[in-house]
CSV table of C-alpha atoms in Angstrom, one decimal:
chain,number,residue,atom,x,y,z
A,7,GLU,CA,64.4,92.8,26.2
A,8,VAL,CA,61.2,91.3,24.9
A,9,GLN,CA,58.8,94.0,23.8
A,10,LEU,CA,55.2,93.6,22.4
A,11,VAL,CA,53.4,96.7,21.4
A,12,GLU,CA,49.8,96.7,20.3
A,13,SER,CA,48.1,99.3,18.3
A,14,GLY,CA,44.7,99.9,16.4
A,15,GLY,CA,42.3,100.2,19.3
A,16,GLY,CA,39.6,102.8,19.5
A,17,LEU,CA,35.7,103.6,19.6
A,18,LEU,CA,34.0,101.6,17.2
A,19,GLN,CA,30.0,101.1,16.1
A,20,PRO,CA,28.6,97.8,16.2
A,21,GLY,CA,28.8,95.9,12.9
A,22,ARG,CA,32.1,97.8,12.1
A,23,SER,CA,35.6,96.3,11.6
A,24,VAL,CA,39.0,97.2,13.1
A,25,ARG,CA,42.5,95.5,12.7
A,26,LEU,CA,44.6,95.5,15.9
A,27,SER,CA,48.5,95.1,15.2
A,28,CYS,CA,51.2,94.0,17.7
A,29,ALA,CA,54.7,94.9,17.1
A,30,ALA,CA,57.4,92.4,18.3
A,31,SER,CA,60.9,93.0,19.3
A,32,GLY,CA,63.6,91.3,21.4
A,33,PHE,CA,63.3,87.7,20.5
A,34,THR,CA,63.0,85.8,17.1
A,35,PHE,CA,59.3,86.3,16.5
A,36,GLY,CA,59.1,84.0,13.8
A,37,ASP,CA,60.0,80.9,16.1
A,38,TYR,CA,57.2,81.4,18.7
A,39,GLY,CA,53.6,81.1,18.8
A,40,MET,CA,51.4,84.1,19.6
A,41,HIS,CA,48.0,85.1,21.2
A,42,TRP,CA,45.5,87.6,21.8
A,43,VAL,CA,43.8,87.9,25.2
A,44,ARG,CA,41.2,90.3,26.3
A,45,GLN,CA,39.9,91.6,29.4
A,46,GLY,CA,36.3,93.3,29.4
A,47,PRO,CA,35.0,95.9,31.9
A,48,GLY,CA,34.9,94.4,35.2
A,49,LYS,CA,35.8,91.1,34.2
A,50,GLY,CA,38.9,88.3,34.1
A,51,LEU,CA,41.3,87.4,31.3
A,52,GLU,CA,39.7,85.8,28.2
A,53,TRP,CA,41.6,84.3,25.6
A,54,VAL,CA,40.7,85.3,22.1
A,55,SER,CA,42.8,83.5,19.6
A,56,GLY,CA,46.2,82.0,19.1
A,57,ILE,CA,48.5,80.9,16.2
A,58,THR,CA,51.7,78.9,16.1
A,59,TRP,CA,54.9,80.0,14.8
A,60,ASN,CA,54.2,79.1,11.0
A,61,SER,CA,50.5,79.9,11.2
A,62,GLY,CA,50.1,76.0,10.7
A,63,THR,CA,47.5,75.7,13.4
A,64,ILE,CA,45.2,78.6,14.7
A,65,GLY,CA,42.5,78.8,17.3
A,66,TYR,CA,39.7,80.9,18.2
A,67,ALA,CA,37.4,81.3,21.4
A,68,ASP,CA,33.7,80.3,20.4
A,69,SER,CA,32.9,83.8,21.2
A,70,VAL,CA,34.6,85.3,18.3
A,71,LYS,CA,34.9,82.3,15.8
A,72,GLY,CA,33.8,83.3,12.5
A,73,ARG,CA,34.2,87.1,13.1
A,74,PHE,CA,37.8,87.7,14.2
A,75,THR,CA,41.0,86.3,12.2
A,76,ILE,CA,44.2,86.1,13.8
A,77,SER,CA,47.4,86.5,11.3
A,78,ARG,CA,50.9,87.1,11.3
A,79,ASP,CA,53.8,88.5,9.2
A,80,ASN,CA,56.9,87.0,10.4
A,81,ALA,CA,59.1,89.2,8.2
A,82,LYS,CA,57.7,92.3,9.9
A,83,ASN,CA,57.6,90.8,13.3
A,84,SER,CA,54.1,91.5,13.7
A,85,LEU,CA,50.7,90.0,15.0
A,86,TYR,CA,47.3,91.1,13.8
A,87,LEU,CA,43.8,90.6,14.9
A,88,GLN,CA,41.1,91.5,12.2
A,89,MET,CA,38.0,92.0,14.2
A,90,ASN,CA,34.7,91.9,12.1
A,91,SER,CA,31.0,92.5,12.9
A,92,LEU,CA,31.9,94.1,16.2
A,93,ARG,CA,29.4,93.7,19.3
A,94,ALA,CA,29.2,95.7,22.4
A,95,GLU,CA,30.7,92.5,24.3
A,96,ASP,CA,33.8,92.8,22.5
A,97,THR,CA,34.5,96.1,24.4
A,98,ALA,CA,37.8,95.1,26.3
A,99,PHE,CA,41.4,95.6,26.7
A,100,TYR,CA,43.3,93.4,24.1
A,101,TYR,CA,46.6,92.0,25.1
A,102,CYS,CA,49.1,90.6,22.7
A,103,ALA,CA,51.2,87.8,24.3
A,104,LYS,CA,53.8,85.5,23.4
A,105,ASP,CA,54.0,81.9,23.8
A,106,ILE,CA,56.6,79.8,25.1
A,107,SER,CA,56.3,77.2,22.4
A,108,VAL,CA,59.1,77.1,19.9
A,109,ASP,CA,58.6,75.6,16.3
A,110,SER,CA,55.7,73.6,17.4
A,111,ASN,CA,52.1,73.1,16.2
A,112,THR,CA,50.7,73.4,19.7
A,113,LEU,CA,50.5,76.6,22.3
A,114,TYR,CA,50.9,76.3,25.8
A,115,TYR,CA,51.5,79.2,28.1
A,116,LEU,CA,52.2,83.1,27.9
A,117,ASP,CA,55.6,84.3,29.2
A,118,TYR,CA,55.3,87.7,27.7
A,119,TRP,CA,52.7,90.2,27.4
A,120,GLY,CA,52.1,93.5,26.0
A,121,GLN,CA,50.5,96.6,27.7
A,122,GLY,CA,47.3,96.3,25.5
A,123,THR,CA,45.1,98.4,23.4
A,124,GLN,CA,41.5,99.5,24.3
A,125,VAL,CA,38.7,98.6,22.0
A,126,THR,CA,35.3,100.1,22.8
A,127,VAL,CA,32.2,99.2,20.8
A,128,SER,CA,29.2,101.6,21.3
A,129,SER,CA,26.7,103.4,19.2
B,5,GLU,CA,36.7,71.3,27.5
B,6,VAL,CA,38.4,71.8,30.9
B,7,VAL,CA,37.1,74.3,33.3
B,8,MET,CA,39.3,76.0,35.6
B,9,THR,CA,37.4,77.1,38.7
B,10,GLN,CA,39.5,79.6,41.1
B,11,SER,CA,38.6,80.2,45.0
B,12,PRO,CA,38.0,82.4,46.5
B,13,ALA,CA,36.8,85.2,44.3
B,14,THR,CA,38.5,87.4,46.8
B,15,LEU,CA,40.9,87.4,49.6
B,16,SER,CA,41.7,90.0,52.0
B,17,VAL,CA,45.2,89.6,53.6
B,18,SER,CA,47.2,91.8,55.7
B,19,PRO,CA,50.8,92.5,54.5
B,20,GLY,CA,53.3,90.1,55.6
B,21,GLU,CA,50.6,87.3,56.1
B,22,ARG,CA,50.2,84.2,54.0
B,23,ALA,CA,48.0,84.1,51.0
B,24,THR,CA,46.8,80.7,49.7
B,25,LEU,CA,44.9,80.6,46.3
B,26,SER,CA,43.1,77.7,44.9
B,27,CYS,CA,42.5,76.4,41.3
B,28,ARG,CA,40.4,73.5,40.2
B,29,ALA,CA,40.4,71.7,36.9
B,30,SER,CA,37.2,69.9,35.8
B,31,GLN,CA,39.4,67.2,34.6
B,32,SER,CA,43.2,66.3,34.8
B,33,VAL,CA,45.4,68.6,33.2
B,34,TYR,CA,48.5,66.9,34.6
B,35,SER,CA,50.9,69.8,35.8
B,36,ASN,CA,50.1,71.7,32.7
B,37,LEU,CA,49.3,74.6,34.7
B,38,ALA,CA,50.5,78.2,34.8
B,39,TRP,CA,49.9,81.0,37.1
B,40,TYR,CA,49.7,84.8,36.4
B,41,GLN,CA,49.7,88.0,38.2
B,42,HIS,CA,47.6,91.0,36.9
B,43,ARG,CA,48.1,94.4,38.6
B,44,PRO,CA,46.0,97.1,37.5
B,45,GLY,CA,47.0,99.4,34.7
B,46,GLN,CA,50.0,96.7,33.9
B,47,ALA,CA,50.4,93.7,31.5
B,48,PRO,CA,49.9,90.3,33.1
B,49,ARG,CA,53.2,88.5,34.4
B,50,LEU,CA,53.7,84.7,34.5
B,51,LEU,CA,54.5,83.6,37.8
B,52,ILE,CA,54.6,79.7,37.9
B,53,TYR,CA,54.6,77.2,35.0
B,54,GLY,CA,54.6,73.3,35.2
B,55,ALA,CA,52.4,73.8,38.4
B,56,SER,CA,55.5,74.5,40.7
B,57,THR,CA,58.3,76.1,38.8
B,58,ARG,CA,58.8,79.8,39.1
B,59,ALA,CA,59.3,81.8,36.0
B,60,THR,CA,62.4,84.0,35.5
B,61,GLY,CA,62.9,86.7,38.0
B,62,ILE,CA,59.9,85.6,40.3
B,63,PRO,CA,60.8,85.9,44.0
B,64,ALA,CA,60.7,82.7,46.1
B,65,ARG,CA,57.6,83.8,48.3
B,66,PHE,CA,55.6,82.4,45.4
B,67,SER,CA,55.3,79.1,45.3
B,68,GLY,CA,52.8,76.5,43.2
B,69,THR,CA,51.6,73.0,44.3
B,70,ARG,CA,49.6,70.4,42.6
B,71,SER,CA,47.3,67.7,44.2
B,72,GLY,CA,45.4,65.7,41.6
B,73,THR,CA,43.4,68.4,39.9
B,74,GLU,CA,43.6,70.7,42.6
B,75,PHE,CA,46.5,73.7,42.3
B,76,THR,CA,47.5,76.0,44.9
B,77,LEU,CA,49.4,79.2,44.9
B,78,THR,CA,50.7,80.3,47.9
B,79,ILE,CA,52.4,83.8,48.7
B,80,SER,CA,54.3,83.2,51.6
B,81,SER,CA,54.6,86.8,53.2
B,82,LEU,CA,52.5,89.3,51.1
B,83,ARG,CA,54.1,92.6,50.2
B,84,SER,CA,52.3,95.8,49.0
B,85,GLU,CA,53.4,95.1,45.3
B,86,ASP,CA,51.6,91.5,45.5
B,87,PHE,CA,48.0,92.9,45.9
B,88,ALA,CA,46.6,92.1,42.5
B,89,VAL,CA,44.3,89.5,40.7
B,90,TYR,CA,45.9,86.1,40.0
B,91,TYR,CA,44.7,83.9,37.3
B,92,CYS,CA,45.6,80.2,36.6
B,93,GLN,CA,45.8,78.6,33.1
B,94,HIS,CA,45.9,75.1,31.9
B,95,TYR,CA,47.6,74.2,28.9
B,96,ASN,CA,47.1,70.4,28.6
B,97,SER,CA,45.3,70.8,25.4
B,98,TRP,CA,45.0,73.8,22.9
B,99,PRO,CA,42.7,75.4,21.7
B,100,PRO,CA,41.2,76.6,23.5
B,101,LEU,CA,43.5,78.4,26.1
B,102,THR,CA,41.6,78.5,29.5
B,103,PHE,CA,41.7,80.8,32.3
B,104,GLY,CA,40.4,80.5,35.6
B,105,GLY,CA,37.9,83.3,36.8
B,106,GLY,CA,40.8,85.0,38.8
B,107,THR,CA,41.1,85.8,42.7
B,108,ARG,CA,41.5,89.1,43.8
B,109,VAL,CA,44.0,89.6,46.7
B,110,GLU,CA,43.2,92.8,48.6
B,111,ILE,CA,44.7,94.7,51.6
B,112,LYS,CA,42.9,93.7,54.9
């Protein structure tokens, strides 16, 4: 059974940093692309960042480019999101999600999602 | 960048009735479109990919169609567990990955 478990969220002050983690199990993590997707209060789903299986191609939403960094450790079956220079508008529930792409340099759609972790940015 | 526009924003439907949700792409994405269901407090769930192929375990009452840049998700007979928010997402080119704004299906 595929499982994705996010951690690392919390209440943070504007300008601070935090690293989210996603522990994956139930599939060969190193073969698949992965994403972070968020949902702000009262808003829809917003894609944040994606990374291919070998970290060869990485993409970011314009809203986080230059502030957030996605990474993965295939040996540890883990996905990360380093979030710097946090803003109030980064307040959201952050989901880790698995892409269907296998050993590919592009990403497609998301077939499994975690339960998410809440990040609140407020002074 | 392709913009995905979903309509209506909210759809009020009685249990047992049909629900028809629309998603329009600002340019061709061919059939590279997925639909997701998001219930409150739960992880989003993949329903449809390739515009019309149901994902594993998705009931037959969910169906997807494409006409040019217009996509439709139909739920043939709504059950209580189907009241949720539905999102479309194109995957014709990445990055970025683009979701529509969502359609909330609520009980009438």
